[in-house]
Short mmCIF file of C-alpha atoms and ligand atoms in Angstrom, two decimals:
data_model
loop_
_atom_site.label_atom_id
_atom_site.label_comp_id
_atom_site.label_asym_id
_atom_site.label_seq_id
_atom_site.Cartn_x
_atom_site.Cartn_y
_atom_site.Cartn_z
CA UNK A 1 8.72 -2.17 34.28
CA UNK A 2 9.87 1.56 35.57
CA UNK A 3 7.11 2.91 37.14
CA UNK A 4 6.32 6.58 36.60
CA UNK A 5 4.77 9.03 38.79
CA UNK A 6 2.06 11.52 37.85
CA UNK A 7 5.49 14.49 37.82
CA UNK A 8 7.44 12.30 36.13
CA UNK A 9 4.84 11.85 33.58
CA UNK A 10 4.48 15.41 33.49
CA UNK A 11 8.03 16.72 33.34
CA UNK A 12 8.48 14.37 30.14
CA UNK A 13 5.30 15.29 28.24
CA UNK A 14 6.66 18.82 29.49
CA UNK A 15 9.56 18.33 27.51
CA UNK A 16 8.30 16.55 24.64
CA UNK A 17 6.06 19.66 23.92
CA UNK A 18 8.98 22.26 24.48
CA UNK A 19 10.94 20.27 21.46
CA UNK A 20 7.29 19.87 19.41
CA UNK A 21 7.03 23.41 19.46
CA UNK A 22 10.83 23.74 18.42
CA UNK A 23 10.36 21.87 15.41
CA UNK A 24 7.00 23.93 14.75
CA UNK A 25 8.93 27.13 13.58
CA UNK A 26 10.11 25.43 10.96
CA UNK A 27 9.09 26.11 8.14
CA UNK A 28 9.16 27.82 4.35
CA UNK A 29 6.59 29.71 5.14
CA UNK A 30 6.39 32.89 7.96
CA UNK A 31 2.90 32.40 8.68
CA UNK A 32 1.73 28.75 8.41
CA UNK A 33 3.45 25.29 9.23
CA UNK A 34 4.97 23.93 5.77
CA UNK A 35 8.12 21.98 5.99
CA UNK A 36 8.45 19.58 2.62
CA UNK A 37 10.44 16.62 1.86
CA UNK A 38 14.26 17.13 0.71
CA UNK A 39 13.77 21.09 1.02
CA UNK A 40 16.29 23.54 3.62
CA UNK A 41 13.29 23.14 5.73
CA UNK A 42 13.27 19.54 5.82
CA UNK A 43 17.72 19.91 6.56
CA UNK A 44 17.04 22.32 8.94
CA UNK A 45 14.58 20.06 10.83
CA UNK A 46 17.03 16.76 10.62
CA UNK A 47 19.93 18.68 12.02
CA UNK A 48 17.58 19.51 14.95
CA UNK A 49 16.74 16.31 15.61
CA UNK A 50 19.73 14.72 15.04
CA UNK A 51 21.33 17.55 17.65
CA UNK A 52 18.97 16.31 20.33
CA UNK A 53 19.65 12.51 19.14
CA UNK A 54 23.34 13.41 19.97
CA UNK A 55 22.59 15.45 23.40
CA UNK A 56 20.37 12.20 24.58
CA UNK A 57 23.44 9.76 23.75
CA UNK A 58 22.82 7.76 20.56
CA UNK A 59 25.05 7.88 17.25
CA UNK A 60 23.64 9.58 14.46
CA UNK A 61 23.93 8.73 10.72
CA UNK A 62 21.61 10.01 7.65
CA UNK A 63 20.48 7.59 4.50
CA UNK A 64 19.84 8.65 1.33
CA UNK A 65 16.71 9.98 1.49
CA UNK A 66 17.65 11.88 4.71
CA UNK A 67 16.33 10.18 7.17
CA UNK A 68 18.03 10.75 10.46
CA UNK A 69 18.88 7.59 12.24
CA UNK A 70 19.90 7.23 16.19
CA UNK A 71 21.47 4.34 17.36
CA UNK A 72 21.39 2.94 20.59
CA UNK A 73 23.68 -0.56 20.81
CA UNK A 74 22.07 -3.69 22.50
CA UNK A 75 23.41 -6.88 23.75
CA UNK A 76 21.93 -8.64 20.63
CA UNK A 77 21.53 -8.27 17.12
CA UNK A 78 17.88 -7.68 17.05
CA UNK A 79 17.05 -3.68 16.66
CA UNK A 80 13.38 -2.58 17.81
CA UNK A 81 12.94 0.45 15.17
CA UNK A 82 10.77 3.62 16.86
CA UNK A 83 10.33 6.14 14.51
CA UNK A 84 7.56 8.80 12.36
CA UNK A 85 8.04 11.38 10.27
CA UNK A 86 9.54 15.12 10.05
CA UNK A 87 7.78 16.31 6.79
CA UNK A 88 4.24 18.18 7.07
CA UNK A 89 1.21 18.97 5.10
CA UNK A 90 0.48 22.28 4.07
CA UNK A 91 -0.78 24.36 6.87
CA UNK A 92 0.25 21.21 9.25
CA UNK A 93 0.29 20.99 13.14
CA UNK A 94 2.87 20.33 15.22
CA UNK A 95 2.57 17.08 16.28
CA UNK A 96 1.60 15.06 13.15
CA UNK A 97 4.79 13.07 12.60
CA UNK A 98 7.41 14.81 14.79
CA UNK A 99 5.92 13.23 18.10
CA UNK A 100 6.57 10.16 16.98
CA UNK A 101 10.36 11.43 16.44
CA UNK A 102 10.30 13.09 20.01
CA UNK A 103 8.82 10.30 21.84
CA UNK A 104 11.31 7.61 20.46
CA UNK A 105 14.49 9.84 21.22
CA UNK A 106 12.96 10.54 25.00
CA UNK A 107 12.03 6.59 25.30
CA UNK A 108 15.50 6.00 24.24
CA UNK A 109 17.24 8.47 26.68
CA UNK A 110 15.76 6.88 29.30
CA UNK A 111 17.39 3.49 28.76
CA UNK A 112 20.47 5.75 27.96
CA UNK A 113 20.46 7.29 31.84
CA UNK A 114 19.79 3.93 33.51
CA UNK A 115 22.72 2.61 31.67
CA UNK A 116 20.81 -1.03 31.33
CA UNK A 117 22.45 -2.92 27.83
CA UNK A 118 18.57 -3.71 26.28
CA UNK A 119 18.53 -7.55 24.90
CA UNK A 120 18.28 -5.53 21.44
CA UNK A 121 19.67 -2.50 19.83
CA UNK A 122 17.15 0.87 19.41
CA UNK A 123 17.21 2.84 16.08
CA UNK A 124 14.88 6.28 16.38
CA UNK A 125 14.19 6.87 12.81
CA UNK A 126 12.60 10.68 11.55
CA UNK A 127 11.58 9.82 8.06
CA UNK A 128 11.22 12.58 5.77
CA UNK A 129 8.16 11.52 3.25
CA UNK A 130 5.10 10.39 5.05
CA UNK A 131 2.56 13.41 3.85
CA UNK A 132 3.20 12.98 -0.06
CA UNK A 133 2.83 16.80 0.06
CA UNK A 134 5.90 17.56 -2.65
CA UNK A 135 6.01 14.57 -5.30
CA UNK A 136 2.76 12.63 -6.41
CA UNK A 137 4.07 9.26 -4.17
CA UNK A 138 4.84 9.19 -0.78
CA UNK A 139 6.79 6.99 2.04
CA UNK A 140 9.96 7.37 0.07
CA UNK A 141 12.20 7.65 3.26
CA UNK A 142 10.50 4.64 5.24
CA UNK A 143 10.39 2.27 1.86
CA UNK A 144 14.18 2.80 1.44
CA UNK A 145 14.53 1.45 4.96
CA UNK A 146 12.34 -1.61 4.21
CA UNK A 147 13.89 -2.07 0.85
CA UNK A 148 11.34 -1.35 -0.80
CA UNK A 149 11.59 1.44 -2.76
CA UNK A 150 10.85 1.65 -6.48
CA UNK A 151 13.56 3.22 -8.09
CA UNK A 152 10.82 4.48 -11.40
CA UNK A 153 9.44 7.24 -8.46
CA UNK A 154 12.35 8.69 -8.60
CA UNK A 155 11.61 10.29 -12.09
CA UNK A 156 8.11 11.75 -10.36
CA UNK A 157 8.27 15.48 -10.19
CA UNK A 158 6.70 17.81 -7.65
CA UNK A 159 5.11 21.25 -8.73
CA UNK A 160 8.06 22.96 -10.12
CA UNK A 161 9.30 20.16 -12.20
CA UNK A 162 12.09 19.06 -10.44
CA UNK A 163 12.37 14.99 -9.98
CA UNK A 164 12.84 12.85 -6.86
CA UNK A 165 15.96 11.95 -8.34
CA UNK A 166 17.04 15.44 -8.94
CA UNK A 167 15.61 16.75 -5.08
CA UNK A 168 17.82 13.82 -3.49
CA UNK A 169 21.00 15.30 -5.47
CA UNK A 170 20.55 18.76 -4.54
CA UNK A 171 19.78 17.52 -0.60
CA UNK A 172 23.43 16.35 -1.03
CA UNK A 173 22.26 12.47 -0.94
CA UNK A 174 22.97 9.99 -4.09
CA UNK A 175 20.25 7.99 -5.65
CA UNK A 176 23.06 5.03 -5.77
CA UNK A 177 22.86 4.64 -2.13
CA UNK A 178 19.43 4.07 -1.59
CA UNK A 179 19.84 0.58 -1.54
CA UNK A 180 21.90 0.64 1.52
CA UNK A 181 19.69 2.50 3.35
CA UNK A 182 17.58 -1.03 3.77
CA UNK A 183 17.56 -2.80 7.09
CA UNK A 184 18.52 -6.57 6.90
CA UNK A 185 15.23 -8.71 7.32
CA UNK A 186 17.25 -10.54 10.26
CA UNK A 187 18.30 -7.39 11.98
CA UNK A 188 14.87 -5.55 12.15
CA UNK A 189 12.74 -7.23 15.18
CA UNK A 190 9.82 -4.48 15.14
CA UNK A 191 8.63 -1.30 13.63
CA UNK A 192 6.55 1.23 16.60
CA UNK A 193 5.57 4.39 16.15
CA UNK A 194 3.95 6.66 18.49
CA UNK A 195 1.17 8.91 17.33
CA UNK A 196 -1.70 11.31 17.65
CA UNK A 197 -4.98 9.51 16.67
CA UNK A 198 -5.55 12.33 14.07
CA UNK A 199 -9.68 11.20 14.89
CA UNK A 200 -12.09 11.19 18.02
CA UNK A 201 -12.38 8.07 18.98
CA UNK A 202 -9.68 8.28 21.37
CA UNK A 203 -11.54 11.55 23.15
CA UNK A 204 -14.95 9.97 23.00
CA UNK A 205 -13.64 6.86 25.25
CA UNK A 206 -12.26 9.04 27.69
CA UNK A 207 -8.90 7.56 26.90
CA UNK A 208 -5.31 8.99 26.85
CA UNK A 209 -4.17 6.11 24.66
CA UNK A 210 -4.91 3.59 22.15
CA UNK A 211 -3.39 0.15 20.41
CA UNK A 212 -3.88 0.38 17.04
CA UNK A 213 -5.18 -2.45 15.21
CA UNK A 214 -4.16 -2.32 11.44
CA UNK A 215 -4.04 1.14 8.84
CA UNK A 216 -6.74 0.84 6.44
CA UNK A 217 -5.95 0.67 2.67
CA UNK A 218 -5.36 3.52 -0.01
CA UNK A 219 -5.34 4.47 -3.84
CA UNK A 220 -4.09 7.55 -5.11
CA UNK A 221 -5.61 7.85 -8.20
CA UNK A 222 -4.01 10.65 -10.78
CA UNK A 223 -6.05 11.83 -13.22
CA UNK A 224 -5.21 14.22 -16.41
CA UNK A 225 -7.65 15.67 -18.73
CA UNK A 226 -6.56 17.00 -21.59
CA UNK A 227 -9.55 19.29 -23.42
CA UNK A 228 -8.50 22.34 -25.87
CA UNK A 229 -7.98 26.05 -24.19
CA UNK A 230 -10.39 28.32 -26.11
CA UNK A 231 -11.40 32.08 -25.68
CA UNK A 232 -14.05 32.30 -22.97
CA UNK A 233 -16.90 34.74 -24.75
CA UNK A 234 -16.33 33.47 -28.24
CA UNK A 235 -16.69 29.75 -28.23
CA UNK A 236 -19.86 28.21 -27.72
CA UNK A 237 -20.68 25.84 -24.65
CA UNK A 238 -21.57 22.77 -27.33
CA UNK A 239 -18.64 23.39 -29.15
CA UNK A 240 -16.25 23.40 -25.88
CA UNK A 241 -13.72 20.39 -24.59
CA UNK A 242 -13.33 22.12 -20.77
CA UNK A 243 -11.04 19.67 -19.13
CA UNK A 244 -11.94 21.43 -15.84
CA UNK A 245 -15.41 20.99 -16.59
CA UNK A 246 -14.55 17.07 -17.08
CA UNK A 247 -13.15 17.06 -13.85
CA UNK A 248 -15.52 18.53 -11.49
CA UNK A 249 -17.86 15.87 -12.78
CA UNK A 250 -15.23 13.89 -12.24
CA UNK A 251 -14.86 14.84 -8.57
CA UNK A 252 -18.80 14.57 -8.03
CA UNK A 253 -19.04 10.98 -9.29
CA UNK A 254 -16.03 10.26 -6.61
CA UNK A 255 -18.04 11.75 -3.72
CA UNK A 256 -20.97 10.28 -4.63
CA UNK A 257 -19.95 6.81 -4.94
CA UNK A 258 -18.26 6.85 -1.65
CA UNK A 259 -21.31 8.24 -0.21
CA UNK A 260 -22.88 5.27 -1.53
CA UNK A 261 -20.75 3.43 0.40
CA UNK A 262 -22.40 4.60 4.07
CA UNK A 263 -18.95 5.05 5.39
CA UNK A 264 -16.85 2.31 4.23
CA UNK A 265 -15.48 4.48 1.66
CA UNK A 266 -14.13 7.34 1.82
CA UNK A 267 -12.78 9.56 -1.63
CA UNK A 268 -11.17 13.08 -1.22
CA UNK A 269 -9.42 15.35 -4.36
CA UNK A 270 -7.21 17.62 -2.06
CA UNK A 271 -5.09 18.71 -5.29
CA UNK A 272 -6.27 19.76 -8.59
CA UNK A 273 -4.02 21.88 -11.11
CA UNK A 274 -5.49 24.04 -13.76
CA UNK A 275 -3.95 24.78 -17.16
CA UNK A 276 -3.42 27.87 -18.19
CA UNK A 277 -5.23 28.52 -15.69
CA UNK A 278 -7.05 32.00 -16.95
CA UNK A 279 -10.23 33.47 -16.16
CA UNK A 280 -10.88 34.31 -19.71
CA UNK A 281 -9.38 30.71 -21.25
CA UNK A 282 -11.35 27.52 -21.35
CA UNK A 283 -9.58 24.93 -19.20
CA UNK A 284 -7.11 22.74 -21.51
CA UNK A 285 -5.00 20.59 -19.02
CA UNK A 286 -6.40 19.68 -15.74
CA UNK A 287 -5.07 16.71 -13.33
CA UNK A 288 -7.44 16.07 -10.24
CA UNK A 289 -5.42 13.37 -7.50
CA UNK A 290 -8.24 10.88 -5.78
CA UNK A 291 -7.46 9.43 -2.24
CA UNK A 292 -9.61 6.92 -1.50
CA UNK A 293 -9.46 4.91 1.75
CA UNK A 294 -11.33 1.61 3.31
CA UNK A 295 -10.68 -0.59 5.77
CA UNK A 296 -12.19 -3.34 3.18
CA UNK A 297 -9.91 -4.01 0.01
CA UNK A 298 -12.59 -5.67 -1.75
CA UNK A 299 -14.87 -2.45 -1.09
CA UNK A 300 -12.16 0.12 -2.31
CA UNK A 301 -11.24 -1.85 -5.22
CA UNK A 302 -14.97 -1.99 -6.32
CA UNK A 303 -15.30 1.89 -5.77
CA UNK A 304 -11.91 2.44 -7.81
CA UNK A 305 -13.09 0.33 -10.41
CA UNK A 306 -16.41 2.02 -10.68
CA UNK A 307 -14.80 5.13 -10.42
CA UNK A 308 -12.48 4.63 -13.38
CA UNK A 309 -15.16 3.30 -16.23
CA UNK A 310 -17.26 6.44 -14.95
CA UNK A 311 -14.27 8.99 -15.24
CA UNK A 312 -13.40 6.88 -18.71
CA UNK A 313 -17.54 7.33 -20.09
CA UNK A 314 -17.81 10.96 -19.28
CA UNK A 315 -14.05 11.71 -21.00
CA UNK A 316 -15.72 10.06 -23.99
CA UNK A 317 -19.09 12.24 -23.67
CA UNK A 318 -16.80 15.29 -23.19
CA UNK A 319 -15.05 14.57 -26.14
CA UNK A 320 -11.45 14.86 -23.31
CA UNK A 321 -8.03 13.33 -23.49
CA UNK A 322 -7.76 11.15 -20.30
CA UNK A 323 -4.60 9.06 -18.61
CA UNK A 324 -5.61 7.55 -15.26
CA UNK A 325 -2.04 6.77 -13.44
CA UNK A 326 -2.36 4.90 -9.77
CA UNK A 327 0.48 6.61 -7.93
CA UNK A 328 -0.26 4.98 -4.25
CA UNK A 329 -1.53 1.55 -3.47
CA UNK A 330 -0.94 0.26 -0.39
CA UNK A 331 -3.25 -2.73 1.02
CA UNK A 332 -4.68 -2.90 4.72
CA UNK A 333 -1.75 -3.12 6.95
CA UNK A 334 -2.20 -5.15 10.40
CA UNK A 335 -0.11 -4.53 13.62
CA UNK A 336 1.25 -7.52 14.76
CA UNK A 337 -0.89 -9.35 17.64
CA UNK A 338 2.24 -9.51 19.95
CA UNK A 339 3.01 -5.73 19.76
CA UNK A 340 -0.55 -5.16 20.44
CA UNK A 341 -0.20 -7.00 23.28
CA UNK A 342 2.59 -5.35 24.81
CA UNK A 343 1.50 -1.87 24.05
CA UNK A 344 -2.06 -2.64 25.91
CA UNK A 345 0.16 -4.31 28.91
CA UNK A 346 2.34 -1.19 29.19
CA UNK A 347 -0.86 1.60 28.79
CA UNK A 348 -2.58 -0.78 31.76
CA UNK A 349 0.92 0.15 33.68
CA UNK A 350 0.69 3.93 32.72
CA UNK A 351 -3.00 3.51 34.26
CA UNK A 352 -5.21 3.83 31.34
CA UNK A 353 -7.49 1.33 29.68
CA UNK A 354 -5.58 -0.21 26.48
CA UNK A 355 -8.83 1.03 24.41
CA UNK A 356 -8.26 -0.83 20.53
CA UNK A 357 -8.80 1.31 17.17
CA UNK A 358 -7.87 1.10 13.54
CA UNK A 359 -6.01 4.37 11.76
CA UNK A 360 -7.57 5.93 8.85
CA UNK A 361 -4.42 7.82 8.45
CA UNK A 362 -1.49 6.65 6.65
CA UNK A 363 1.68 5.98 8.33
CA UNK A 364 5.26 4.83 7.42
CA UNK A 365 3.99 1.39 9.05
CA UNK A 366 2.61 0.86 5.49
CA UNK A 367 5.96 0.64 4.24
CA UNK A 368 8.08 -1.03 7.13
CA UNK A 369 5.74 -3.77 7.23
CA UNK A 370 7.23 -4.89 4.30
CA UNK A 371 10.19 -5.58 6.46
CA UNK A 372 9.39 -6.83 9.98
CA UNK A 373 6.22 -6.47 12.64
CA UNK A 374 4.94 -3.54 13.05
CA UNK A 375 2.52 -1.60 15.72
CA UNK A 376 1.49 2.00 16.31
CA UNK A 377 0.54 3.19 19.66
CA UNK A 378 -2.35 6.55 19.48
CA UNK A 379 -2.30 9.59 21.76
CA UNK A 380 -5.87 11.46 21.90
CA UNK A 381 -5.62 14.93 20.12
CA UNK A 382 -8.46 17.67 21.00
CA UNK A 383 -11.36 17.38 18.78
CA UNK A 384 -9.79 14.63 16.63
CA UNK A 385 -8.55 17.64 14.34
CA UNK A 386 -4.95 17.25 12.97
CA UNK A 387 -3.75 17.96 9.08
CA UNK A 388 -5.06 21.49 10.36
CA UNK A 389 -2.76 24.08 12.81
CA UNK A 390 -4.88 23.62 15.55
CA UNK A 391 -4.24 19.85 16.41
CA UNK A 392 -3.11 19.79 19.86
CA UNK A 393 -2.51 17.29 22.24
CA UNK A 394 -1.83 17.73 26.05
CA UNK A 395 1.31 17.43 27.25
CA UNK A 396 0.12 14.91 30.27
CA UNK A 397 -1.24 12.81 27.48
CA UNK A 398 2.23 12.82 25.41
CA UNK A 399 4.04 12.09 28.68
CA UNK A 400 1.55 9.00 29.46
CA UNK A 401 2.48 8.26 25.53
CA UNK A 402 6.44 8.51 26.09
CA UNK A 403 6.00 6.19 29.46
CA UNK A 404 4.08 3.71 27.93
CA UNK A 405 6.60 3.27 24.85
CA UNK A 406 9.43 3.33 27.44
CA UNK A 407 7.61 0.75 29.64
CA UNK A 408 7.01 -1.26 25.65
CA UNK A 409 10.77 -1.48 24.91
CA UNK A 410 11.73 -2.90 28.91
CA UNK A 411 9.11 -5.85 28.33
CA UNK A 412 10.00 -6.25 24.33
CA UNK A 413 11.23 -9.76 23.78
CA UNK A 414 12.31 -10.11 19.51
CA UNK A 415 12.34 -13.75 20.24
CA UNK A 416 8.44 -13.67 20.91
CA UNK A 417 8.22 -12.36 17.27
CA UNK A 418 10.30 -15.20 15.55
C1 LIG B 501 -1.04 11.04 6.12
O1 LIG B 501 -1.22 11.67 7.13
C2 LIG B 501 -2.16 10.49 5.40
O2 LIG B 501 -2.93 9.72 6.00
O3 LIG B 501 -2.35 10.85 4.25
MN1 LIG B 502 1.63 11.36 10.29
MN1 LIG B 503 -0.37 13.45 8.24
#
């Protein structure tokens, strides 16, 4: 196990914040963080990282979907795969996704400079589709690597119409070769990825770092009404089919069957559109997106359900065309009890207490643990706040993060996992 001291610790989180911030100017936007999948901003971001990938030592290729791969050769077959994502939310902060990048490219210098063949190969993977922020499903980049990507997502189209199939073209990638962007089941020991906690619970322990336990379940519910558009001062309310009217009510069932819940549930609508979207037209076309989250699969499926015959009985009483479409479901997903293991053994060794959690957030874990093992290792962030510009983490507590991974991959043994 290397053992770090507190400069050491220091100098890396040092440098891990330099290349965060590096990565934070990019964007499409001058005055807020937006960087979308398959978009220049999203190229300009992968040649970044794969520049640094190179400068560190490992080979670079690209799948795909994009997603920049470094390769560092072990004495095995086995490959531990360390990886997050490069894409952001709207208004994002720096550090959702591209530590994860940055701490698995500084893990795997390390083993680079000490020039010590690992029993397995590294792979630092920056995915490109964690955030779902451009097409309606998300963890494209990561289910192409698990082979499991549905091929009917690619005819999903983001807000200007264009498809998956057609962004992936015009990113200079072919659809054809998605397939052999998939790992082989008997090459891929382990999935990690490093990143902040994106909660409290981390700060309220008085803890650096975390082990995460499992990433609780999620629907993405679409849902279109479809009413009749209508001159504002002229047609009377009884008379009206408001499809925006439909789905506020909508919305307000959502929240208030979650509430119901007492926190076991939770439901969000982050993205509505509005058609034609007037201030003098009645609303015609209206599609409302649910995310709804739970640790318990029985309780989210009874909320969905719920959820559904209410949105389907007020349609009716509204007199509203309605399609309900699930675009995301993705079940509890637990990290394996042997990388949990190792990831509390190497935060004891960066002298912190291996505190447990679960993630509310989603992560490209969902999708590689449809391929091998996975676990997730948290860093605090101030205030729990991320999804927002002012997450930020300390750098000491992203060099504790980047010691405790490296310490991870010099006790990893794939055979432990057969
Ligand atoms: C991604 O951050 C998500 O949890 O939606
Ligand atoms: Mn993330
Ligand atoms: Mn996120």
């Amino acid at each position: 196990m290397p053992a770090f001291s507190q400069t050491d610790i220091d100098a890396i989180g040092a440098r891990a914040e330099v290349m965060l911030n590096a990565l934070g100017t990019i964007s499409s936007e001058p005055d807020r963080l937006v960087r979308l999948f398959l978009t220049p901003e999203h190229r300009r971001a992968a040649d970044r990282v794969a520049g640094w990938i190179r400068q560190v030592g490992l080979a670079v290729s690209e799948d795909a979907l994009g997603t920049v791969r470094g390769r560092l050769e072990g004495a095995g077959a086995k490959r531990l795969l360390i990886g997050s994502h490069i894409d952001t939310v709207i208004n994002a902060g720096i550090y959702d996704g591209p530590f994860g990048v940055v701490a698995g490219i500084l893990a795997a210098e390390h083993f680079v400079r000490t020039a010590k063949t690992l029993p397995f190969g590294i792979d630092v993977l920056a995915f490109g589709d964690e955030e779902g922020s451009r097409f309606p499903a998300t963890l494209a980049s990561s289910s192409a690597c698990a082979g499991v990507f549905k091929a009917d997502n690619l005819k999903l189209a983001d807000r200007n119409g264009v498809t998956l199939a057609d962004a992936i073209t015009a990113y200079g990638k072919s659809v054809d070769a998605i397939p052999a962007a998939a790992y082989r089941r008997d090459e891929a020991a382990a999935y990690l990825e490093v990143h902040i906690e994106q909660g409290p619970v981390l700060e309220a322990r008085g803890q650096p770092l975390g082990v995460v336990t499992a990433i609780i379940g999620q629907t993405y519910l679409n849902v279109e009404f479809l009413g009749e558009a209508g001159h504002a001062g002229t047609v009377p309310m009884l008379l009206r089919r408001d499809a925006l009217a439909g789905a506020a009510e909508a919305m307000m069932l959502g929240e208030r069957l979650a509430r119901e819940t007492k926190g076991e549930v939770v439901a969000t609508v982050g993205r509505m559109s509005v058609a034609p979207g007037a201030t003098n037209v009645i609303p015609a076309n209206v599609v409302i997106v649910f995310d709804i989250r739970s640790g318990s699969e029985t309780a989210r499926a009874r909320l969905v359900e719920e959820l559904r015959a209410g949105i389907r009985t007020l349609a009716e009483q509204r007199h509203l065309g309605l399609t309900i479409t699930t675009t995301r479901e993705v079940p509890t997903t637990p990290c394996h009890p042997y990388v949990q293991d190792q990831l509390a053994e190497a935060i004891s060794a960066v002298g912190g207490e291996p505190s447990r959690l679960g993630s509310g957030a989603g992560h490209d874990g969902q999708a590689m643990a449809k391929l091998c093992p996975i676990g997730m290792l948290f860093v605090r962030c101030r205030g729990g706040v991320s999804h927002n510009p002012m997450e930020y983490a300390n750098p000491r507590d992203l060099g504790r993060a980047i010691a405790a991974l490296i310490g991870f991959i010099a006790r990893f043994d794939p055979t432990k996992l057969d």
